[in-house]
XYZ file of C-alpha atoms in Angstrom:
708
model
C 36.612 157.361 -105.036
C 37.078 159.090 -101.689
C 34.667 161.963 -101.752
C 36.258 163.966 -98.944
C 39.611 164.020 -100.747
C 38.065 165.400 -103.929
C 36.223 168.445 -102.583
C 37.903 170.959 -104.852
C 36.492 174.202 -106.193
C 34.274 174.577 -109.246
C 35.290 172.992 -112.503
C 37.165 175.762 -114.401
C 35.562 174.499 -117.599
C 32.087 174.843 -116.104
C 29.666 177.691 -116.702
C 30.212 180.496 -114.196
C 27.370 182.706 -112.950
C 28.152 186.046 -111.357
C 26.006 187.500 -108.591
C 24.354 190.126 -110.793
C 23.259 187.538 -113.327
C 21.780 185.233 -110.718
C 19.755 187.960 -108.964
C 18.939 185.894 -105.933
C 20.546 182.545 -106.566
C 23.059 183.628 -103.949
C 26.050 181.513 -103.075
C 24.848 178.627 -105.200
C 24.257 180.563 -108.384
C 27.267 182.848 -108.124
C 29.542 179.908 -108.914
C 28.135 179.414 -112.384
C 27.617 181.825 -115.205
C 25.976 181.337 -118.578
C 28.189 182.883 -121.277
C 25.937 181.834 -124.146
C 22.292 180.948 -124.552
C 21.441 177.727 -122.705
C 20.658 175.755 -125.862
C 23.967 176.693 -127.481
C 25.881 175.465 -124.434
C 24.745 171.891 -124.914
C 26.871 169.458 -126.789
C 25.704 166.066 -128.000
C 24.352 163.906 -125.206
C 26.649 161.212 -123.866
C 25.479 158.534 -121.446
C 26.508 159.065 -117.828
C 27.588 162.648 -118.453
C 26.760 163.749 -114.900
C 30.045 162.113 -113.899
C 31.945 164.685 -115.982
C 30.494 167.488 -113.839
C 30.998 165.955 -110.403
C 33.188 168.858 -109.279
C 30.330 171.291 -109.859
C 28.056 169.117 -107.713
C 30.697 169.107 -104.976
C 31.100 172.893 -105.218
C 27.371 173.313 -104.628
C 27.552 171.195 -101.490
C 25.956 168.009 -102.811
C 25.826 165.287 -100.128
C 28.428 162.541 -100.344
C 25.650 160.074 -101.137
C 24.758 161.963 -104.330
C 28.381 162.504 -105.331
C 28.946 158.763 -104.998
C 25.786 158.126 -107.006
C 26.777 160.244 -110.013
C 30.274 158.782 -109.910
C 28.839 155.321 -110.626
C 25.554 153.681 -109.609
C 25.640 150.306 -107.883
C 22.575 148.100 -108.160
C 21.039 147.603 -104.673
C 20.937 143.810 -104.554
C 19.092 142.093 -101.762
C 20.385 138.775 -103.080
C 22.837 138.149 -105.891
C 21.430 136.697 -109.121
C 23.089 133.638 -110.606
C 25.464 134.512 -113.444
C 25.815 132.643 -116.724
C 28.026 132.648 -119.766
C 26.933 135.663 -121.815
C 29.317 135.270 -124.745
C 28.375 131.891 -126.197
C 25.668 129.215 -126.159
C 22.907 131.760 -125.585
C 19.433 130.149 -125.500
C 17.020 131.704 -128.024
C 14.752 132.913 -125.225
C 17.556 135.069 -123.809
C 18.455 136.717 -127.120
C 16.803 139.917 -128.273
C 14.900 139.164 -131.509
C 16.410 140.714 -134.608
C 14.500 143.356 -136.564
C 15.399 146.380 -138.655
C 13.802 148.653 -136.034
C 15.850 147.067 -133.263
C 18.992 147.502 -135.374
C 18.293 151.225 -135.626
C 17.623 151.452 -131.903
C 20.834 149.644 -130.929
C 22.868 151.817 -133.312
C 21.435 154.955 -131.693
C 22.156 153.605 -128.207
C 25.722 152.799 -129.240
C 26.202 156.286 -130.717
C 25.161 157.920 -127.436
C 27.214 155.491 -125.359
C 24.091 154.223 -123.602
C 25.103 150.650 -124.430
C 28.472 149.205 -125.328
C 29.833 145.766 -126.256
C 30.903 143.847 -123.190
C 33.670 141.249 -123.097
C 33.082 139.981 -119.561
C 32.529 136.198 -119.842
C 29.741 135.995 -117.255
C 26.777 138.194 -116.456
C 22.999 138.422 -116.360
C 21.047 138.513 -119.621
C 17.744 140.273 -120.211
C 15.937 140.961 -123.462
C 14.852 144.109 -125.242
C 11.768 144.781 -127.331
C 10.165 147.800 -128.987
C 7.014 149.791 -128.348
C 5.977 152.668 -130.575
C 5.747 156.162 -129.098
C 2.762 158.425 -129.766
C 4.674 159.980 -132.687
C 5.353 156.558 -134.208
C 9.056 156.391 -133.356
C 10.389 153.218 -131.679
C 10.915 153.134 -127.919
C 13.302 150.440 -126.621
C 12.019 148.509 -123.608
C 14.591 146.657 -121.521
C 12.753 143.775 -119.848
C 14.357 143.626 -116.404
C 11.465 141.940 -114.612
C 13.587 138.921 -113.655
C 16.535 141.011 -112.445
C 14.232 143.273 -110.428
C 13.330 140.321 -108.235
C 16.856 140.378 -106.791
C 16.865 144.077 -105.856
C 16.293 145.452 -102.375
C 14.062 148.467 -102.874
C 13.634 151.428 -100.550
C 10.287 153.095 -100.077
C 10.056 156.624 -101.425
C 7.437 159.024 -102.707
C 7.202 160.755 -106.047
C 5.332 163.967 -106.647
C 1.748 163.392 -107.803
C -1.070 165.572 -109.093
C -2.649 165.763 -105.624
C 0.273 167.876 -104.401
C 0.300 170.400 -107.247
C -2.634 172.556 -105.991
C -0.748 173.417 -102.790
C 2.177 174.613 -104.931
C 0.191 176.858 -107.269
C -1.025 180.345 -106.409
C -3.782 182.345 -108.112
C -2.672 183.922 -111.417
C 0.766 182.281 -111.337
C 2.876 182.280 -114.491
C 4.327 178.857 -115.278
C 7.230 177.369 -117.208
C 8.217 173.751 -117.707
C 11.660 172.240 -118.296
C 12.096 168.694 -119.558
C 15.322 166.679 -119.560
C 16.454 164.501 -122.459
C 17.381 160.830 -121.959
C 16.627 161.273 -118.275
C 17.874 158.116 -116.543
C 20.780 157.804 -118.941
C 22.507 160.783 -117.320
C 23.478 158.529 -114.428
C 26.424 156.161 -115.066
C 26.383 152.601 -113.781
C 29.443 151.375 -111.946
C 31.557 149.340 -114.352
C 31.492 146.234 -112.168
C 27.666 146.233 -112.226
C 27.195 146.731 -115.964
C 27.369 142.980 -116.580
C 24.022 142.620 -114.764
C 22.478 144.838 -117.460
C 23.544 142.765 -120.465
C 21.552 141.751 -123.543
C 22.402 139.705 -126.596
C 21.618 141.052 -130.053
C 22.864 139.327 -133.164
C 26.305 137.921 -132.497
C 27.262 140.542 -129.913
C 26.607 140.931 -126.200
C 26.002 144.499 -125.058
C 25.566 146.071 -121.633
C 23.948 149.272 -120.477
C 26.544 151.737 -119.215
C 23.983 153.967 -117.535
C 20.768 153.735 -115.555
C 18.180 151.935 -117.716
C 14.435 152.423 -117.832
C 12.750 149.339 -116.423
C 15.094 148.939 -113.464
C 12.873 148.954 -110.369
C 15.326 151.034 -108.326
C 15.856 153.633 -111.066
C 13.077 156.099 -110.116
C 14.281 156.299 -106.518
C 17.914 156.819 -107.546
C 17.121 159.388 -110.219
C 14.634 161.357 -108.119
C 17.282 161.848 -105.423
C 19.276 163.878 -107.920
C 16.533 166.043 -109.395
C 14.897 166.591 -105.998
C 18.189 167.882 -104.643
C 18.584 170.255 -107.593
C 15.063 171.556 -106.954
C 15.851 172.041 -103.256
C 18.913 174.142 -104.150
C 16.764 176.372 -106.336
C 14.007 176.613 -103.709
C 16.552 177.689 -101.094
C 17.259 180.707 -103.303
C 13.622 181.769 -103.604
C 12.680 179.968 -106.807
C 9.319 178.198 -106.619
C 9.841 174.868 -108.335
C 8.626 171.280 -108.137
C 9.867 168.251 -110.039
C 8.562 164.868 -111.096
C 11.585 162.784 -112.148
C 12.805 164.726 -115.223
C 9.994 167.320 -115.471
C 10.442 170.635 -113.649
C 7.580 173.108 -113.133
C 8.522 176.689 -112.225
C 6.008 179.254 -110.943
C 6.266 182.989 -110.332
C 3.897 185.891 -109.783
C 5.037 187.847 -112.855
C 6.391 187.057 -116.346
C 9.639 188.902 -115.608
C 10.303 186.922 -112.432
C 9.463 183.681 -114.188
C 11.829 184.407 -117.081
C 14.647 185.168 -114.652
C 14.004 182.079 -112.534
C 13.695 179.886 -115.617
C 17.035 181.166 -116.919
C 18.699 180.556 -113.573
C 17.257 177.047 -113.477
C 18.540 176.298 -116.973
C 21.988 177.640 -116.107
C 22.188 175.477 -113.011
C 20.947 172.355 -114.794
C 23.480 172.737 -117.601
C 26.348 173.439 -115.220
C 25.576 170.188 -113.391
C 25.644 168.148 -116.590
C 21.941 167.798 -117.390
C 20.790 167.716 -121.010
C 17.693 169.874 -121.492
C 15.111 168.912 -124.101
C 14.339 172.372 -125.471
C 11.841 170.940 -127.960
C 9.632 169.591 -125.165
C 10.355 172.334 -122.636
C 7.963 175.295 -122.435
C 9.888 178.269 -121.074
C 7.671 181.176 -122.184
C 5.486 182.456 -119.303
C 1.962 181.090 -119.420
C -0.912 180.859 -116.952
C -2.077 177.608 -118.501
C 0.367 174.727 -118.573
C 0.271 170.948 -118.926
C 2.076 169.092 -116.129
C 1.779 165.467 -115.001
C -0.603 164.877 -117.902
C -3.126 167.500 -116.738
C -3.824 171.090 -117.777
C -3.495 173.582 -114.911
C -5.089 177.021 -115.340
C -3.978 179.437 -112.622
C -6.488 182.146 -113.600
C -9.613 180.011 -113.260
C -7.791 177.675 -110.815
C -9.194 174.711 -112.716
C -7.539 171.474 -113.735
C -8.681 169.534 -116.782
C -7.666 166.813 -119.207
C -5.736 167.792 -122.331
C -8.029 167.935 -125.354
C -6.472 164.947 -127.117
C -6.656 162.810 -123.991
C -10.264 163.776 -123.364
C -11.273 163.025 -126.952
C -9.444 159.694 -126.855
C -11.238 158.585 -123.675
C -14.583 159.752 -125.062
C -14.089 157.638 -128.186
C -13.255 154.589 -126.082
C -16.371 155.072 -123.929
C -18.616 155.610 -126.945
C -17.248 152.505 -128.661
C -18.018 150.560 -125.499
C -21.568 151.930 -125.300
C -22.148 150.894 -128.911
C -21.590 147.260 -127.907
C -23.862 145.094 -125.769
C -21.017 143.266 -124.012
C -17.599 143.791 -122.494
C -14.855 141.724 -120.856
C -12.938 142.038 -117.608
C -9.906 143.226 -119.570
C -11.977 145.992 -121.170
C -13.508 146.938 -117.822
C -10.085 147.222 -116.221
C -8.818 149.400 -119.056
C -11.711 151.857 -118.889
C -11.581 152.039 -115.073
C -7.858 152.784 -115.254
C -8.427 155.632 -117.699
C -11.312 157.122 -115.746
C -9.569 156.772 -112.400
C -6.921 159.165 -113.707
C -9.535 161.459 -115.252
C -11.585 161.523 -112.030
C -9.290 164.158 -110.530
C -10.473 166.612 -113.181
C -14.216 165.894 -112.882
C -16.268 166.837 -109.799
C -17.381 163.601 -108.089
C -15.605 161.585 -110.753
C -14.627 158.833 -108.308
C -18.214 158.595 -107.092
C -19.419 157.880 -110.631
C -16.611 155.388 -111.124
C -18.049 153.052 -108.469
C -20.763 151.458 -110.683
C -18.068 150.469 -113.182
C -15.951 148.954 -110.415
C -18.916 147.093 -108.944
C -19.731 145.724 -112.413
C -16.443 143.816 -112.375
C -17.955 141.373 -109.876
C -20.030 139.796 -112.640
C -17.006 139.340 -114.921
C -15.023 136.095 -114.418
C -11.449 136.760 -113.346
C -10.253 133.387 -114.583
C -11.422 134.314 -118.104
C -10.507 137.996 -118.553
C -11.389 138.010 -122.267
C -14.835 136.414 -121.891
C -17.526 138.916 -122.864
C -20.598 139.488 -120.709
C -23.509 141.984 -120.967
C -22.822 145.509 -119.696
C -25.066 146.144 -116.692
C -27.616 149.006 -116.816
C -25.866 150.766 -113.924
C -22.542 150.603 -115.759
C -24.150 152.016 -118.907
C -25.611 154.924 -116.949
C -22.197 155.632 -115.440
C -20.493 155.512 -118.845
C -23.076 157.914 -120.234
C -22.452 160.278 -117.332
C -18.730 160.210 -118.034
C -19.170 161.127 -121.693
C -21.258 164.113 -120.626
C -18.933 165.365 -117.874
C -15.453 164.357 -119.036
C -14.650 167.899 -120.127
C -16.070 169.691 -117.082
C -12.793 170.390 -115.343
C -12.582 170.808 -111.577
C -11.429 173.571 -109.229
C -8.108 172.622 -107.652
C -7.952 175.486 -105.126
C -9.855 175.825 -101.872
C -12.391 178.629 -101.592
C -11.429 181.689 -99.590
C -14.218 181.516 -97.011
C -14.637 178.819 -94.373
C -17.563 177.521 -92.309
C -17.265 175.027 -89.449
C -19.956 172.373 -89.007
C -20.064 169.891 -86.127
C -22.613 167.051 -86.120
C -23.485 164.006 -84.065
C -26.083 161.252 -84.146
C -27.585 159.061 -81.406
C -30.543 156.677 -81.006
C -32.898 159.600 -80.394
C -31.935 161.670 -83.397
C -29.296 164.018 -84.692
C -27.914 167.483 -84.044
C -25.631 170.006 -85.654
C -23.799 173.094 -84.485
C -23.171 175.478 -87.345
C -21.445 178.841 -87.403
C -24.119 181.493 -87.914
C -26.979 179.606 -86.246
C -28.232 178.578 -82.821
C -28.030 174.915 -83.768
C -30.658 172.503 -85.026
C -31.820 169.010 -84.104
C -34.620 166.589 -84.844
C -35.689 162.952 -84.533
C -34.906 160.526 -87.333
C -37.051 160.586 -90.459
C -37.973 157.575 -92.516
C -36.588 158.373 -95.977
C -33.274 159.577 -97.346
C -33.011 162.620 -99.632
C -32.262 162.942 -103.321
C -29.207 164.035 -105.278
C -28.684 167.130 -107.435
C -26.852 168.442 -110.512
C -23.175 169.334 -110.684
C -21.669 172.809 -110.325
C -18.391 174.412 -109.326
C -17.846 175.580 -105.727
C -16.676 179.139 -105.048
C -16.219 179.530 -101.248
C -15.330 177.642 -97.803
C -17.005 176.366 -94.207
C -16.130 174.032 -91.138
C -18.648 171.440 -89.947
C -18.339 169.023 -87.017
C -20.804 166.138 -86.672
C -21.444 163.192 -84.390
C -24.014 160.434 -83.807
C -24.959 158.690 -80.562
C -27.648 156.295 -79.355
C -29.903 159.254 -78.525
C -29.619 161.229 -81.744
C -27.313 163.274 -83.910
C -25.702 166.670 -83.578
C -23.766 169.127 -85.677
C -21.716 172.194 -84.907
C -21.519 174.642 -87.785
C -19.503 177.825 -87.911
C -21.860 180.729 -87.338
C -24.431 178.740 -85.343
C -24.995 177.355 -81.865
C -25.439 173.870 -83.250
C -28.302 171.665 -84.377
C -29.490 168.285 -83.126
C -32.431 165.926 -83.072
C -33.501 162.567 -81.695
C -33.698 159.464 -83.855
C -37.075 158.498 -85.258
C -38.229 154.889 -84.778
C -37.318 153.806 -88.313
C -33.860 155.345 -87.978
C -32.868 153.748 -84.685
C -32.160 150.439 -86.372
C -29.602 151.936 -88.715
C -25.971 150.944 -88.388
C -23.868 153.565 -86.610
C -21.876 154.242 -89.800
C -25.073 155.128 -91.656
C -26.172 157.338 -88.771
C -22.876 159.215 -88.746
C -23.025 159.739 -92.504
C -26.670 160.754 -92.520
C -25.993 163.310 -89.764
C -23.675 165.181 -92.117
C -26.256 165.431 -94.883
C -29.026 166.328 -92.443
C -26.969 169.196 -90.992
C -26.335 170.644 -94.442
C -29.980 170.250 -95.466
C -31.129 171.913 -92.237
C -29.131 175.114 -92.772
C -28.313 175.121 -96.490
C -27.695 178.876 -96.617
C -24.565 178.377 -94.491
C -23.125 175.970 -97.058
C -23.867 177.775 -100.316
C -20.793 178.376 -102.516
C -18.445 177.003 -99.885
C -15.704 174.483 -99.411
C -16.828 172.503 -96.371
C -14.260 171.085 -93.964
C -15.972 168.286 -92.040
C -14.601 167.346 -88.615
C -15.750 163.819 -87.788
C -14.680 161.159 -85.313
C -15.842 158.443 -87.722
C -13.034 156.986 -89.804
C -15.667 155.357 -92.011
C -17.372 158.672 -92.812
C -14.041 160.357 -93.488
C -13.047 157.518 -95.813
C -16.371 157.481 -97.671
C -16.162 161.195 -98.402
C -12.480 161.137 -99.284
C -12.867 158.124 -101.589
C -16.277 159.248 -102.890
C -18.212 156.138 -101.912
C -17.311 152.500 -101.466
C -17.692 149.080 -103.069
C -18.473 147.061 -99.924
C -21.779 148.574 -98.744
C -24.471 149.639 -101.247
C -26.344 151.465 -98.466
C -23.348 153.558 -97.428
C -22.404 154.201 -101.035
C -25.936 155.361 -101.809
C -25.967 157.748 -98.835
C -22.530 159.061 -99.831
C -23.880 159.662 -103.321
C -26.779 161.673 -101.885
C -24.524 163.689 -99.593
C -21.999 164.578 -102.273
C -24.743 165.368 -104.764
C -26.330 167.706 -102.223
C -23.011 169.459 -101.698
C -22.590 169.974 -105.431
C -26.154 171.248 -105.751
C -25.082 174.013 -103.354
C -22.091 174.695 -105.632
C -19.793 173.554 -102.839
C -17.152 170.927 -102.083
C -16.517 168.879 -98.941
C -13.330 167.537 -97.355
C -13.421 165.237 -94.317
C -10.844 165.474 -91.526
C -10.628 162.944 -88.690
C -10.894 164.319 -85.143
C -10.828 161.930 -82.149
C -14.173 161.584 -80.391
C -12.651 162.911 -77.164
C -12.164 166.292 -78.844
C -15.373 166.371 -80.895
C -17.041 167.892 -77.851
C -19.676 170.235 -79.261
C -21.276 167.858 -81.748
C -21.052 164.968 -79.290
C -23.094 166.819 -76.651
C -25.623 167.974 -79.217
C -26.131 164.378 -80.349
C -26.770 163.287 -76.739
C -29.058 166.222 -75.896
C -26.674 167.385 -73.174
C -25.127 170.715 -72.242
C -21.744 171.329 -73.875
C -18.666 170.665 -71.738
C -16.638 173.519 -70.288
C -13.017 172.443 -70.033
C -10.966 174.393 -67.514
C -7.296 174.205 -66.573
C -6.647 174.265 -62.838
C -4.129 176.659 -61.241
C -1.581 173.834 -61.007
C -1.223 174.169 -64.775
C -1.981 177.848 -65.404
C 0.448 179.092 -62.747
C 3.260 177.229 -64.467
C 2.262 178.667 -67.851
C 1.898 182.254 -66.610
C 5.222 182.069 -64.792
C 6.918 181.295 -68.101
C 5.064 183.665 -70.436
C 3.283 186.228 -68.257
C -0.280 186.878 -67.100
C -2.813 187.293 -69.948
C -4.881 190.455 -70.116
C -8.040 188.605 -71.217
C -9.537 185.093 -71.453
C -11.380 185.036 -74.790
C -13.402 181.806 -74.401
C -14.677 181.551 -70.840
C -17.519 181.984 -68.384
C -17.747 183.528 -64.943
C -16.675 180.177 -63.444
C -13.958 179.201 -65.902
C -12.126 182.488 -66.539
C -8.440 182.311 -65.644
C -8.166 186.126 -65.397
C -10.622 188.825 -64.333
C -11.293 190.129 -67.865
C -12.970 187.546 -70.077
C -15.219 186.955 -73.079
C -18.186 184.597 -73.245
C -20.910 183.289 -75.529
C -23.569 183.997 -72.882
C -25.190 187.405 -73.565
C -26.746 187.355 -70.061
C -23.406 187.202 -68.231
C -23.090 190.650 -66.547
C -19.412 190.189 -65.670
C -18.194 189.443 -69.213
C -16.184 192.125 -71.005
C -17.323 190.931 -74.412
C -19.792 188.500 -75.993
C -18.645 186.262 -78.862
C -14.904 186.716 -79.275
C -15.122 186.111 -83.016
C -17.290 189.228 -83.425
C -14.661 191.698 -82.169
C -11.136 192.595 -83.333
C -8.258 190.853 -81.583
C -5.506 193.252 -80.597
C -4.116 192.128 -77.256
C -0.787 192.285 -75.477
C -1.327 188.690 -74.312
C -4.622 186.779 -74.545
C -5.623 183.357 -73.190
C -7.344 181.217 -75.844
C -8.797 177.868 -74.730
C -11.709 177.186 -77.115
C -13.607 173.931 -77.604
C -11.400 171.907 -79.998
C -13.797 172.163 -82.996
C -13.382 175.963 -82.860
C -9.611 175.882 -83.349
C -9.838 176.209 -87.174
C -11.899 179.367 -86.623
C -9.352 180.688 -84.125
C -6.531 180.185 -86.614
C -8.502 181.991 -89.295
C -9.231 184.868 -86.897
C -5.530 185.196 -86.085
C -4.737 186.129 -89.688
C -6.456 189.506 -89.205
C -5.338 189.954 -85.581
C -2.339 191.442 -83.825
C -0.645 190.720 -80.544
C 0.382 187.553 -78.728
C -1.849 184.647 -77.719
C -1.558 181.624 -75.444
C -3.472 178.920 -77.326
C -4.466 175.653 -75.645
C -4.912 172.961 -78.294
C -5.203 169.171 -78.204
C -2.697 167.014 -79.957
C -3.106 163.613 -81.524
C -1.451 161.744 -84.343
C -1.679 163.829 -87.526
C -3.329 166.833 -85.925
C -4.252 168.711 -89.074
C -3.984 172.238 -87.626
C -0.646 171.746 -85.835
C 1.513 172.857 -88.779
C -0.207 176.259 -88.857
C 0.168 176.650 -85.100
C 3.880 175.816 -85.378
C 4.256 178.455 -88.089
C 2.947 181.068 -85.614
C 4.872 179.801 -82.598
C 7.114 182.183 -80.672
C 8.373 179.479 -78.330
C 8.295 175.725 -77.864
C 4.939 174.491 -76.513
C 4.227 173.390 -72.965
C 2.812 169.864 -72.919
C 0.374 169.181 -70.096
C 0.435 165.751 -68.488
C -3.002 164.428 -67.621
C -1.479 162.050 -65.088
C -1.888 164.987 -62.703
C -5.305 166.583 -61.974
C -4.997 169.723 -64.115
C -8.103 169.510 -66.355
C -11.727 169.585 -65.216
C -15.089 169.811 -66.989
C -17.008 172.486 -65.071
C -20.335 171.224 -66.427
C -19.880 168.041 -64.380
C -17.222 169.003 -61.861
C -15.187 165.988 -62.967
C -12.312 165.407 -65.362
C -13.510 164.842 -68.960
C -14.244 161.230 -69.965
C -11.104 159.319 -70.961
C -8.978 162.151 -69.611
C -5.970 159.834 -69.617
C -6.088 159.880 -73.436
C -6.189 163.675 -73.702
C -2.999 165.482 -74.682
C -3.011 169.283 -74.454
C -0.326 171.696 -75.612
C -0.100 175.384 -74.749
C 1.461 177.509 -77.494
C 2.698 181.080 -77.418
C 1.807 182.326 -80.896
C 1.545 185.586 -82.804
C -1.303 187.107 -84.747
C -1.136 188.486 -88.282
C -0.670 186.960 -91.743
C 1.660 184.000 -92.147
């Protein structure tokens, strides 16, 4: 099929939507109109029925790749499997065992056209077997494990539950649409059907459409549904999709009903079969998606009741026994790993169960051994907290904390304080009970040979020197301890907050993100204490990696040194001002570093400064110069939401700079990238370029204030 030669208009037999009915679907939706209710439009499902609607896909501008796909799927072989005679002399191991249930299944597949007898003499045989669904009905499983070894697979990503919170908004109304016989919508090219053959009774059959169990099927199918979702999103409909499950969100029931109807109309016009029995199209603020219950009023996510009760019964049955096997351990860890997303610090309390696997012999997965005391405690904790639920949204307030640690001690700079520091103590602190966080804060920490330091939003930082017993600690333990010490030092700044930790330690970031580790009991124990402390303050914590070169405030606190004062030389600023104009004020400066006559400072004794503490005053400037220490950039971006005017922001860039996407969203022009190969950056505290200046990358952005 030559796609370019078949780009005709819409199928005259398709469903046509006029502009008034679509109310925002625009050019896409105006081509299709629903004359009857969506459910009444559907006929009986037939395998590969997307092919019958290819002209509607073309009319909507589907890429040639997708048009070719729905015209007939070709298996992506990396190497060709050997073919055999599939009509006679079939070994028993290659025949699907006969049973009355399998007879019923094959008859149903034949009725829908999903399978058909094949007369081709050679092909590739696989077997089918049956698993029962939750409702007791048989589910056919096509065992394609051998065939999958010959496929060349492409990497791709499916939606997961970690991405749903960013999609949802407070008090959203939700609807869900489910497709019937999902993969079977996609026809398989006739010449490739012989690779999907199976023998049952005296007949050889082949799948005529995309089968479940084919390793390349999810990638092929998701291309189609993701494109449909992108069409709807381009017309203002908020929608996400996981394979055949669509979730639609809107701010009001009326908008949701309209967008749901438009989605149904588009799906049906493209040949999709909607499962109206499983779909939930009435507006609701509590909806199950990806196996989890999402509540947009409380902004909590939890396990469905039946799933929670089922896991609780399994745990209790395990606790009633003195022993378990590796197979049992793996099953319970798998269940709880999924549930951990809905329980605060769930992954942290999963670690004892994972560690317990070390005493279970892998070569004998069914051999029973005693359940360790630590594993029993963890299982008991899970029974108690399985139904807690967890907040999926970030709090609305933010605090920045910057810490560091050295041999002398530790320090922290925290917003709202003048900073704290002290020498190392001998003992670590204790944990605390669980609670739900309500608000947000940014913390930056660091550890050095001298001590540790932390910068916290609203403070001037805290630091202290290591104590004798602490100097022998591994640097990873020092870095981790510095975070907990900073929070313990100024707990009032972290109460009811979601803490964003900026750290140059990949180990610390990983320990917090993964909620502990299996390799180091000491680091896991300290992580447990830190996360328990955070929960005792009814807060949460998220770690973000920042290169040590840019973790300037906490680094200096941890070394008991004055903070650096980065300054761009005229060789750079003249070029910038020539392009965008001369700023009216320099918001983060000193008498020595100001690039214009009017400037703001943090030094209340500076008589020349026009203002003290830029964050304490409104920002309404024609053009302002903003070159803050890198850990302050999250605070600058937050301040810009309530500001007006234009700003020239100097910000570092590294791989995966977490704030860059927000800066880009505010950009009024492409950034100017400064090359450090020329002498354009100096640290006025030393009179020299910053350490490792060759690794520093700075960008100057012209951005706007106001809400995004």
